[in-house]
């Protein structure tokens, strides 16, 4: 009797352990979906998918011929032109499961835009951040492993490369010509690959929005075209089918709707060029911790800043320290431009490159002087 009971107890324990193993290795969401293969799932047939894609394209061409001008709007044409260039990006990383086993799991997903025939793709830095493996899924059903060529957290941009032939390429527009109120079309993969290639339409709501994400500050387009998790790194397109921005963020606050943001494409172009060539971007800095009137008011400091920036601390060996600046000096002008806020100074610095020499005007004990400052690269650490 006791032997039978032990056998049953052993079987029950084994069954419970097996159930727990299946539960924990299969749980997830955006960051916990295990990448273990499914023995019962048949592998996708790329040739079949491509054949289906060609049939769909042929059918679309037949529909185009019958569509009236009222239906075949610039938005429809732009979506057809840009849609094939927008890809899905899956971020995978090695994690430990409940039993301390190392597994490759899906951490998140996003979008990207193919901008060069050689397989170069622009996306957001936060889409590929921390990835051990990148999987790129194309609109035509193909997929390939991606290689991250470079990332830049300061601008939230990254460049990924894939090795595939016959790639569609997006056309970049001129974001300096964008006007408030003109159509804006967002294309990407909201909520993951299940909704790949989703197209949402709105307008450009505002230009040059200064948005703080974490400790970073970005100058972005604002749009009311629906942008959701997974759209990051996707395309913001004008009615001519030109990329005018890379979708980057949405204000995810209760009762806030229709506020999405994109990095203007003119800001993107030089960054991704440097990322593809060098793997990183050299950002200039002056090497100082500064206080402006807003920061002083926030922390209750009572001081006369003369509409300038108070130097609280200098980086040892930094540009300002080398030029002769001292703690307690007040910066009033940067290369002839008056700077009243830290953000204004940051914007002026961003117009220059590492190695440029600029003139910075300071006040020291009510005495005005000008320092020749050579901008250095922001420390990577």
Tab-separated table of C-alpha atoms in Angstrom, residues 10-186:
chain	number	residue	atom	x	y	z
A	10	UNK	CA	6.192	10.514	-7.432
A	11	UNK	CA	4.116	10.725	-10.596
A	12	UNK	CA	2.162	13.657	-9.186
A	13	UNK	CA	5.361	15.514	-8.252
A	14	UNK	CA	6.833	14.933	-11.717
A	15	UNK	CA	3.630	16.182	-13.358
A	16	UNK	CA	3.646	19.337	-11.245
A	17	UNK	CA	7.312	20.056	-12.081
A	18	UNK	CA	6.639	19.532	-15.784
A	19	UNK	CA	3.635	21.891	-15.662
A	20	UNK	CA	5.664	24.545	-13.830
A	21	UNK	CA	8.471	24.226	-16.378
A	22	UNK	CA	6.040	24.792	-19.242
A	23	UNK	CA	4.400	27.706	-17.445
A	24	UNK	CA	7.561	29.649	-16.654
A	25	UNK	CA	9.444	29.005	-19.893
A	26	UNK	CA	6.436	30.109	-21.954
A	27	UNK	CA	5.318	33.178	-19.999
A	28	UNK	CA	6.165	36.617	-21.276
A	29	UNK	CA	4.900	39.659	-23.077
A	30	UNK	CA	7.176	42.291	-24.462
A	31	UNK	CA	10.242	41.074	-22.611
A	32	UNK	CA	9.784	37.475	-21.535
A	33	UNK	CA	8.759	35.419	-24.561
A	34	UNK	CA	11.167	32.480	-24.853
A	35	UNK	CA	12.596	31.791	-28.264
A	36	UNK	CA	12.597	28.005	-27.891
A	37	UNK	CA	11.434	26.234	-31.044
A	38	UNK	CA	7.972	24.690	-31.209
A	39	UNK	CA	8.285	21.076	-32.303
A	40	UNK	CA	4.731	21.028	-33.644
A	41	UNK	CA	5.081	24.256	-35.587
A	42	UNK	CA	6.150	23.892	-39.202
A	43	UNK	CA	8.869	26.291	-40.384
A	44	UNK	CA	7.716	29.128	-42.608
A	45	UNK	CA	8.203	28.590	-46.321
A	46	UNK	CA	9.850	31.768	-47.684
A	47	UNK	CA	9.152	30.787	-51.283
A	48	UNK	CA	5.447	30.325	-50.526
A	49	UNK	CA	5.309	33.679	-48.709
A	50	UNK	CA	7.039	35.463	-51.607
A	51	UNK	CA	4.686	33.843	-54.107
A	52	UNK	CA	1.726	35.011	-52.052
A	53	UNK	CA	3.255	38.494	-51.908
A	54	UNK	CA	3.632	38.591	-55.706
A	55	UNK	CA	0.022	37.517	-56.153
A	56	UNK	CA	-1.062	40.247	-53.747
A	57	UNK	CA	0.971	42.834	-55.683
A	58	UNK	CA	-0.529	41.692	-58.977
A	59	UNK	CA	-4.016	41.931	-57.537
A	60	UNK	CA	-3.228	45.394	-56.146
A	61	UNK	CA	-2.137	46.559	-59.610
A	62	UNK	CA	-5.430	45.373	-61.090
A	63	UNK	CA	-7.336	47.219	-58.367
A	64	UNK	CA	-5.291	50.383	-59.014
A	65	UNK	CA	-6.415	50.452	-62.632
A	66	UNK	CA	-10.054	50.383	-61.575
A	67	UNK	CA	-9.781	52.879	-58.684
A	68	UNK	CA	-11.217	56.334	-59.128
A	69	UNK	CA	-9.215	59.445	-58.376
A	70	UNK	CA	-11.362	60.039	-55.318
A	71	UNK	CA	-10.161	56.759	-53.798
A	72	UNK	CA	-6.590	56.688	-55.056
A	73	UNK	CA	-5.583	59.655	-52.899
A	74	UNK	CA	-2.029	60.877	-52.195
A	75	UNK	CA	-2.253	59.061	-48.858
A	76	UNK	CA	-2.997	55.748	-50.577
A	77	UNK	CA	-0.141	56.306	-53.017
A	78	UNK	CA	2.281	57.301	-50.248
A	79	UNK	CA	1.414	54.199	-48.217
A	80	UNK	CA	2.033	51.962	-51.252
A	81	UNK	CA	5.332	53.677	-51.979
A	82	UNK	CA	6.762	53.637	-48.455
A	83	UNK	CA	5.085	50.549	-46.944
A	84	UNK	CA	7.499	47.998	-48.488
A	85	UNK	CA	10.505	49.896	-47.031
A	86	UNK	CA	9.249	49.677	-43.439
A	87	UNK	CA	10.478	46.617	-41.540
A	88	UNK	CA	9.789	44.964	-38.199
A	89	UNK	CA	12.651	44.629	-35.723
A	90	UNK	CA	12.620	42.035	-32.952
A	91	UNK	CA	15.071	42.509	-30.092
A	92	UNK	CA	16.236	39.257	-28.479
A	93	UNK	CA	18.550	38.781	-25.524
A	94	UNK	CA	19.820	35.958	-23.342
A	95	UNK	CA	17.949	35.667	-20.041
A	96	UNK	CA	17.734	33.135	-17.228
A	97	UNK	CA	14.458	31.314	-16.648
A	98	UNK	CA	12.943	30.000	-13.390
A	99	UNK	CA	15.387	27.091	-13.361
A	100	UNK	CA	18.408	29.375	-13.975
A	101	UNK	CA	18.768	28.133	-17.549
A	102	UNK	CA	20.031	30.611	-20.150
A	103	UNK	CA	17.586	31.105	-23.022
A	104	UNK	CA	17.260	33.507	-25.936
A	105	UNK	CA	14.069	35.481	-25.322
A	106	UNK	CA	12.231	38.309	-27.034
A	107	UNK	CA	12.820	41.584	-25.156
A	108	UNK	CA	10.809	43.892	-27.380
A	109	UNK	CA	9.975	44.943	-30.893
A	110	UNK	CA	9.880	48.008	-33.072
A	111	UNK	CA	10.123	49.255	-36.625
A	112	UNK	CA	12.772	50.480	-39.030
A	113	UNK	CA	13.136	52.004	-42.500
A	114	UNK	CA	15.388	50.688	-45.286
A	115	UNK	CA	17.247	53.674	-46.703
A	116	UNK	CA	20.041	52.089	-48.736
A	117	UNK	CA	20.213	49.182	-51.224
A	118	UNK	CA	23.132	47.703	-49.292
A	119	UNK	CA	20.710	46.825	-46.501
A	120	UNK	CA	21.066	49.822	-44.183
A	121	UNK	CA	18.095	50.419	-41.887
A	122	UNK	CA	17.442	53.392	-39.614
A	123	UNK	CA	15.614	52.777	-36.337
A	124	UNK	CA	15.553	54.033	-32.753
A	125	UNK	CA	18.344	53.322	-30.316
A	126	UNK	CA	15.855	52.108	-27.727
A	127	UNK	CA	14.512	49.509	-30.178
A	128	UNK	CA	17.869	47.675	-30.388
A	129	UNK	CA	19.318	48.610	-27.001
A	130	UNK	CA	20.732	45.620	-25.117
A	131	UNK	CA	20.032	43.126	-27.898
A	132	UNK	CA	22.002	39.895	-28.256
A	133	UNK	CA	20.268	39.186	-31.559
A	134	UNK	CA	18.244	41.298	-33.996
A	135	UNK	CA	15.673	39.782	-36.361
A	136	UNK	CA	14.472	41.987	-39.218
A	137	UNK	CA	11.157	41.117	-40.902
A	138	UNK	CA	10.372	42.597	-44.321
A	139	UNK	CA	6.972	43.468	-45.740
A	140	UNK	CA	7.451	40.864	-48.499
A	141	UNK	CA	7.649	38.018	-45.985
A	142	UNK	CA	11.409	37.642	-45.882
A	143	UNK	CA	13.386	37.854	-42.654
A	144	UNK	CA	17.067	38.115	-41.825
A	145	UNK	CA	19.388	38.504	-38.899
A	146	UNK	CA	20.402	42.123	-38.464
A	147	UNK	CA	23.724	43.560	-37.356
A	148	UNK	CA	23.771	46.770	-35.334
A	149	UNK	CA	26.371	49.033	-36.977
A	150	UNK	CA	26.021	51.900	-34.531
A	151	UNK	CA	23.822	53.505	-31.908
A	152	UNK	CA	23.484	56.983	-30.438
A	153	UNK	CA	21.505	57.363	-27.215
A	154	UNK	CA	21.741	61.165	-27.362
A	155	UNK	CA	19.549	61.270	-30.484
A	156	UNK	CA	17.801	57.899	-29.983
A	157	UNK	CA	18.955	56.679	-33.398
A	158	UNK	CA	20.589	53.462	-34.583
A	159	UNK	CA	21.637	51.834	-37.853
A	160	UNK	CA	21.090	48.124	-38.547
A	161	UNK	CA	22.346	46.193	-41.586
A	162	UNK	CA	20.900	43.108	-43.263
A	163	UNK	CA	22.313	41.030	-46.117
A	164	UNK	CA	19.470	40.549	-48.603
A	165	UNK	CA	19.073	41.351	-52.296
A	166	UNK	CA	16.427	43.370	-54.142
A	167	UNK	CA	15.575	45.609	-51.226
A	168	UNK	CA	13.058	48.481	-51.562
A	169	UNK	CA	14.514	51.840	-50.494
A	170	UNK	CA	12.707	54.795	-48.930
A	171	UNK	CA	13.079	58.326	-50.251
A	172	UNK	CA	14.103	60.954	-47.704
A	173	UNK	CA	12.400	64.339	-47.935
A	174	UNK	CA	13.377	67.793	-46.624
A	175	UNK	CA	11.969	68.278	-43.129
A	176	UNK	CA	12.768	72.007	-43.200
A	177	UNK	CA	9.848	72.465	-45.610
A	178	UNK	CA	7.294	70.716	-43.384
A	179	UNK	CA	4.309	72.881	-42.447
A	180	UNK	CA	1.883	72.675	-39.520
A	181	UNK	CA	-1.407	71.237	-40.734
A	182	UNK	CA	-0.079	69.200	-43.659
A	183	UNK	CA	-0.889	65.463	-43.809
A	184	UNK	CA	1.291	63.113	-41.791
A	185	UNK	CA	1.276	59.354	-42.362
A	186	UNK	CA	2.772	56.987	-39.786
